[in-house]
Tab-separated table of C-alpha atoms and ligand atoms in Angstrom:
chain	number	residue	atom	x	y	z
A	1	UNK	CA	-3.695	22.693	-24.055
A	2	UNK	CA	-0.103	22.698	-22.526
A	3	UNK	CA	0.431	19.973	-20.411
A	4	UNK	CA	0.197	20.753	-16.363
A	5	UNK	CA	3.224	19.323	-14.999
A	6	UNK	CA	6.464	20.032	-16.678
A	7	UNK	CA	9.562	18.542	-15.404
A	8	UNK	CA	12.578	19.677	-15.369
A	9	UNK	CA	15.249	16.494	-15.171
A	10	UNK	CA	18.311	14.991	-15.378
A	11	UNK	CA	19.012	11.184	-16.036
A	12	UNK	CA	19.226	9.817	-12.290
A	13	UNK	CA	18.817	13.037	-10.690
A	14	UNK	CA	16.735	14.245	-7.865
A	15	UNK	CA	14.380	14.567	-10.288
A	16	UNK	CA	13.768	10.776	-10.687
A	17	UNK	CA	11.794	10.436	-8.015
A	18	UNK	CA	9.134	13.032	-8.780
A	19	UNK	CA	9.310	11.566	-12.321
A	20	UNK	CA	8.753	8.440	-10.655
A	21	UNK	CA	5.743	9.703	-8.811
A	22	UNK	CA	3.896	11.667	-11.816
A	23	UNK	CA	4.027	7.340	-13.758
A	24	UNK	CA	2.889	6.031	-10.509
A	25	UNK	CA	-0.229	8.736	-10.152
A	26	UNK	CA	-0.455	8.058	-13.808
A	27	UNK	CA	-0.420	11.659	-14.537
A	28	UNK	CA	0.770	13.202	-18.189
A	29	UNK	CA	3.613	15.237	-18.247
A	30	UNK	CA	5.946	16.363	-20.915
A	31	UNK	CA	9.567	16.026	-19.640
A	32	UNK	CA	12.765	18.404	-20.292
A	33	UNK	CA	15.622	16.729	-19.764
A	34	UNK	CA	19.071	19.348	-19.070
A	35	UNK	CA	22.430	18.091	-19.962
A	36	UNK	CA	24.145	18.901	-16.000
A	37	UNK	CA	27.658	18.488	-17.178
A	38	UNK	CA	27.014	21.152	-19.953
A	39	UNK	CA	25.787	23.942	-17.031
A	40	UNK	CA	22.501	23.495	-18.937
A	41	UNK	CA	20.850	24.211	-14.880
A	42	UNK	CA	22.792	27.262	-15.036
A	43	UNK	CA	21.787	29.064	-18.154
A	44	UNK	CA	20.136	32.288	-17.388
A	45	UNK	CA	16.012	30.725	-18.446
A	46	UNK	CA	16.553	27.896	-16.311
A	47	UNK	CA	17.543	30.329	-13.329
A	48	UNK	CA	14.809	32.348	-13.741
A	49	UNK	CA	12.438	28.805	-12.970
A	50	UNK	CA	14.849	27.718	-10.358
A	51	UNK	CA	17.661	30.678	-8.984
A	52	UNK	CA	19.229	27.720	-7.296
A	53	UNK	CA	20.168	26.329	-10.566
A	54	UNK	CA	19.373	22.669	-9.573
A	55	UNK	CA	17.332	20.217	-10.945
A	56	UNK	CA	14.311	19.172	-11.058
A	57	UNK	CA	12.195	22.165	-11.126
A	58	UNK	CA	8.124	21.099	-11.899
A	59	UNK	CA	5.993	23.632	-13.971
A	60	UNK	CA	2.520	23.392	-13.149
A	61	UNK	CA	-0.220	24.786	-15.057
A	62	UNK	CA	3.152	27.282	-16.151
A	63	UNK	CA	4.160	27.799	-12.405
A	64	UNK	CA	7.446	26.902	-11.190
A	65	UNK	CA	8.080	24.874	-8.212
A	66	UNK	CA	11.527	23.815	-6.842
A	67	UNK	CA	13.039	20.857	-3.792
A	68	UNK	CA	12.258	17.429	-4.656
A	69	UNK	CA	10.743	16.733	-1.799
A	70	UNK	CA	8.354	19.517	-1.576
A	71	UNK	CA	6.843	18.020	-5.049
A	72	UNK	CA	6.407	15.015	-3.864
A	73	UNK	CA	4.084	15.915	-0.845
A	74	UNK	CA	2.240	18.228	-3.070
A	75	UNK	CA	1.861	15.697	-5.839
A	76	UNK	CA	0.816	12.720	-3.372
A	77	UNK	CA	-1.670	15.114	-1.873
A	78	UNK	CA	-2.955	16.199	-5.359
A	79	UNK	CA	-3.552	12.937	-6.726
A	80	UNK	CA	-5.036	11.173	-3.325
A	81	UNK	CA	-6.914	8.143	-4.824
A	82	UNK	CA	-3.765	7.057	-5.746
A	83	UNK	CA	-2.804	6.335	-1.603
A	84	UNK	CA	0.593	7.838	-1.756
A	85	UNK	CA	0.497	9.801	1.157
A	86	UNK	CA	-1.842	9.693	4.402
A	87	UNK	CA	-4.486	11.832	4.037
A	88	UNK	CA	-4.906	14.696	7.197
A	89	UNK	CA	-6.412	12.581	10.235
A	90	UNK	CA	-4.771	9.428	9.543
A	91	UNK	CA	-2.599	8.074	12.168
A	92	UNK	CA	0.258	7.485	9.445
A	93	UNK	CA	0.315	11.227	8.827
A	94	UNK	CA	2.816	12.152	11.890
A	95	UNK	CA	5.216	9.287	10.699
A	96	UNK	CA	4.590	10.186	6.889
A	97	UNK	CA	5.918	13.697	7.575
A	98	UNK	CA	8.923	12.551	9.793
A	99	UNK	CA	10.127	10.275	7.166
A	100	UNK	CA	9.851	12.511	4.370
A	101	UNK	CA	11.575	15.485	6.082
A	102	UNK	CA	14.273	13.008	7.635
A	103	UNK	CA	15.201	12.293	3.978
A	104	UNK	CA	15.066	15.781	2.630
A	105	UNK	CA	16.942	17.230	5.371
A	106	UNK	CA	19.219	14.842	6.559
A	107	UNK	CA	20.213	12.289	4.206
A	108	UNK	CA	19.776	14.186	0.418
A	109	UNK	CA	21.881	16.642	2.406
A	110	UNK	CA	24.110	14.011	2.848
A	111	UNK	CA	24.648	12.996	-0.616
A	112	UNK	CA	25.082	16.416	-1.903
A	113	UNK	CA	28.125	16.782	0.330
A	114	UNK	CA	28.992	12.964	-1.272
A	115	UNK	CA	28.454	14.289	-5.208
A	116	UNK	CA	29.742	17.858	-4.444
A	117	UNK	CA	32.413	17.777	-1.587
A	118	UNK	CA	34.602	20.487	-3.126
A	119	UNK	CA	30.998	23.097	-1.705
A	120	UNK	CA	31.143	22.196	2.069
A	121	UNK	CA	35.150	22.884	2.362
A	122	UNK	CA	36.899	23.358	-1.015
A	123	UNK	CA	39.035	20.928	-3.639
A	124	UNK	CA	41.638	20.437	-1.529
A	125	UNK	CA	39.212	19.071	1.373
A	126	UNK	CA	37.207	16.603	-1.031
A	127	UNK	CA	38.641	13.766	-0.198
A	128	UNK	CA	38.185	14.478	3.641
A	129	UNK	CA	34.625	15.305	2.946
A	130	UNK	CA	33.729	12.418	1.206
A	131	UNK	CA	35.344	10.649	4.202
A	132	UNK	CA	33.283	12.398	6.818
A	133	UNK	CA	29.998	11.993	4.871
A	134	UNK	CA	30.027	8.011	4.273
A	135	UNK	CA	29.762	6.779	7.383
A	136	UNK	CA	27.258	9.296	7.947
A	137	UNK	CA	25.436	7.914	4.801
A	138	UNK	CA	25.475	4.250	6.474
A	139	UNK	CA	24.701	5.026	9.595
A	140	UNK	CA	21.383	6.499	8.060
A	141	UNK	CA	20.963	3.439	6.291
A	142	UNK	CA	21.464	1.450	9.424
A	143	UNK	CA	18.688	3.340	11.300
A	144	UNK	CA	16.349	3.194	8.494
A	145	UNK	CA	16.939	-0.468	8.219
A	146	UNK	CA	16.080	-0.730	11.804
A	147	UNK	CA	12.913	0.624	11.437
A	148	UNK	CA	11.597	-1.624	8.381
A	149	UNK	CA	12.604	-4.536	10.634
A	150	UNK	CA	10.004	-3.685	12.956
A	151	UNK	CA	7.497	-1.422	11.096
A	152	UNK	CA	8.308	-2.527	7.508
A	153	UNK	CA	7.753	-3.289	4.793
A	154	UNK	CA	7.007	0.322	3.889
A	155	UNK	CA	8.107	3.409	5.585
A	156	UNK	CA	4.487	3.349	6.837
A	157	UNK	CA	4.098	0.282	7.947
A	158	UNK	CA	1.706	-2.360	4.890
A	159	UNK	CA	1.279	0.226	2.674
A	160	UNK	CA	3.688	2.000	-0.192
A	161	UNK	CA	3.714	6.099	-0.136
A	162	UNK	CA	5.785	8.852	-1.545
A	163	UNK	CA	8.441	8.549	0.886
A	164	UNK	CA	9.606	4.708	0.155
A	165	UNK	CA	10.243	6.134	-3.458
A	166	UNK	CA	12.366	8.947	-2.365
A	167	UNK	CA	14.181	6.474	-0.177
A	168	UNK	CA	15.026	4.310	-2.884
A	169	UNK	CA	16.239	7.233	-5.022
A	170	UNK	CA	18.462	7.748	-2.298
A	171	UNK	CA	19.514	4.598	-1.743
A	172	UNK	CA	20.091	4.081	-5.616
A	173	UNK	CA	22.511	6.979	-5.162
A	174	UNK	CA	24.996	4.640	-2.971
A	175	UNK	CA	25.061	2.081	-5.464
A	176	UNK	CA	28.774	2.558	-5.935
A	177	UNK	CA	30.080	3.414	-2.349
A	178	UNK	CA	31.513	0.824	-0.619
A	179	UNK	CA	28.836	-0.195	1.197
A	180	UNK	CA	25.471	0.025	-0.924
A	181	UNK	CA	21.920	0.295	1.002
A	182	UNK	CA	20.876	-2.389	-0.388
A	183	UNK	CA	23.288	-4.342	1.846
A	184	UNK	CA	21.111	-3.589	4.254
A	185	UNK	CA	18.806	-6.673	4.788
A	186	UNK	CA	15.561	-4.566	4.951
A	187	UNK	CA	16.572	-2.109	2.544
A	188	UNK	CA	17.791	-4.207	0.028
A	189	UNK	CA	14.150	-6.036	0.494
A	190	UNK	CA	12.126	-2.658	-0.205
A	191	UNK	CA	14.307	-2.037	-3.460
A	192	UNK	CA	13.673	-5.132	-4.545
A	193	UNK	CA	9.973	-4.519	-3.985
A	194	UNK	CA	9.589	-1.491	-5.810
A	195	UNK	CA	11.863	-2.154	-8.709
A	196	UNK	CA	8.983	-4.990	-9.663
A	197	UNK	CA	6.707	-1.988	-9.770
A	198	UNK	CA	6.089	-1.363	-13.674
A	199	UNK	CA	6.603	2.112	-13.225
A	200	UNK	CA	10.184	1.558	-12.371
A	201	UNK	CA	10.755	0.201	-15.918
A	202	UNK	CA	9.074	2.808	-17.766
A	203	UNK	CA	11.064	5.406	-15.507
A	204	UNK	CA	14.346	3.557	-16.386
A	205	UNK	CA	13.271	3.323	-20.215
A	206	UNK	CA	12.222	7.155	-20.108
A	207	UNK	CA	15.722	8.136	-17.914
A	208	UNK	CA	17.766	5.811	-20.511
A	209	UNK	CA	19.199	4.050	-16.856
A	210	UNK	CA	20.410	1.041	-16.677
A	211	UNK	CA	22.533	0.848	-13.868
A	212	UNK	CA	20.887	-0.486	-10.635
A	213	UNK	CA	17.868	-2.336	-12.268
B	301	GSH	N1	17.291	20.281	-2.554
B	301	GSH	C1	17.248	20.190	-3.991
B	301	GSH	C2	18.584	19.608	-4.458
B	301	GSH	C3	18.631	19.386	-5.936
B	301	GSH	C4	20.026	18.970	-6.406
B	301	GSH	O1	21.020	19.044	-5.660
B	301	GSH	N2	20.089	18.566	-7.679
B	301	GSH	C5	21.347	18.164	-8.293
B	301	GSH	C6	21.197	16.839	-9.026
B	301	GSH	S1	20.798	15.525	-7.942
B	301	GSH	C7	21.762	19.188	-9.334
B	301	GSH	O2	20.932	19.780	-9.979
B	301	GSH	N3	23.065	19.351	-9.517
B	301	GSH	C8	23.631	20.238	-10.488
B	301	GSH	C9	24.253	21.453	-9.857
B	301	GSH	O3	24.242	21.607	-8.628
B	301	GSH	O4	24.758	22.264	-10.627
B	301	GSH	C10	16.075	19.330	-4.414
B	301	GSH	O5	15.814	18.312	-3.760
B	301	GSH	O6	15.369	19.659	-5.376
């Protein structure tokens, strides 16, 4: 029997996060790991599973799903004994839903102008996008942190769900900007927190990361 989910990665990627989530639902899954700087996401079979030409893309049961985020929520819901997102009818739901779409659409957004400035206004404007887009990044951080201070230590309040690991993907992402999330007092508390998770290891161990442990 093939395996259901199939991932489509890179080391560190947007992809790390769903990877994260299949070791935390303790779900198999065979991983395919694309070399990005070799255009491996742009090959002609990888644009037939994804025409954006992006990682990850997630097979399941042979199907191929794209955006990070929408994995997640579909994964969390899935897999529900495992508590990583509020089932319909819990009062968590509404902020469960914010949080997750505030990342995906306004701070991953962010970061792809950050790794890719030369797409929202050329080469010759990269520097001045890069410029525009970090304090952007921090003042996202800044808000976020603002919330864990008074309805922390999750996202959701007590309890860990899908969105505190896409967060700290994200905030894993501004390890080398000049000012890191996990500068942020709250922030930098969370990561902490879910770095002792043992699936952080084996995702670092299966990723080959080391940087940001
Ligand atoms: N919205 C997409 C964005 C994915 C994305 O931008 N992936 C990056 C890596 S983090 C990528 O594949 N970059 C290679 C490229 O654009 O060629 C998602 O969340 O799945």
């Amino acid at each position: 029997m093939p395996p259901t989910y199939v991932l489509h990665a890179a080391p560190g990627a947007a992809s790390l996060v769903v990877h994260w989530l299949l070791l935390e639902l303790d779900q198999p899954h065979e991983l395919r790991m694309l070399d990005l700087a070799r255009g491996e996401q742009k090959l002609p079979a990888y644009l037939a599973l994804n025409p954006g030409g992006v990682v990850p893309t997630l097979l399941i049961d042979g199907e191929p799903m794209h955006e990070a985020a929408a994995m997640l929520l579909h994964l969390a819901e899935r897999h529900p004994q495992a508590g990583f997102a509020p089932p319909p009818g819990d009062r968590r739901r509404a902020a469960y839903h914010q949080w997750m779409l505030h990342l995906a659409n306004t701070v991953q957004p962010l970061f792809r102008a950050w790794w890719y400035p030369a797409e929202v206004a050329g080469e010759a404007n990269a520097d001045a996008v890069q410029a525009h887009v970090a304090p952007r990044i921090e003042a996202a951080w800044e808000r976020l942190d603002r919330h864990l201070a008074a309805h922390g230590p999750y996202l959701l309040g007590a309890d860990v769900s899908a969105a505190d690991l896409y967060l700290v993907m994200l905030m894993r992402w501004s390890r080398n900007m000049l000012r890191p999330a996990h500068g942020w007092p709250h922030l930098g508390a969370l990561a902490g927190r879910m770095k002792a998770r043992p699936s952080f290891k084996a995702l670092y161990e299966r990723e080959g990361l080391t940087e940001w442990a």
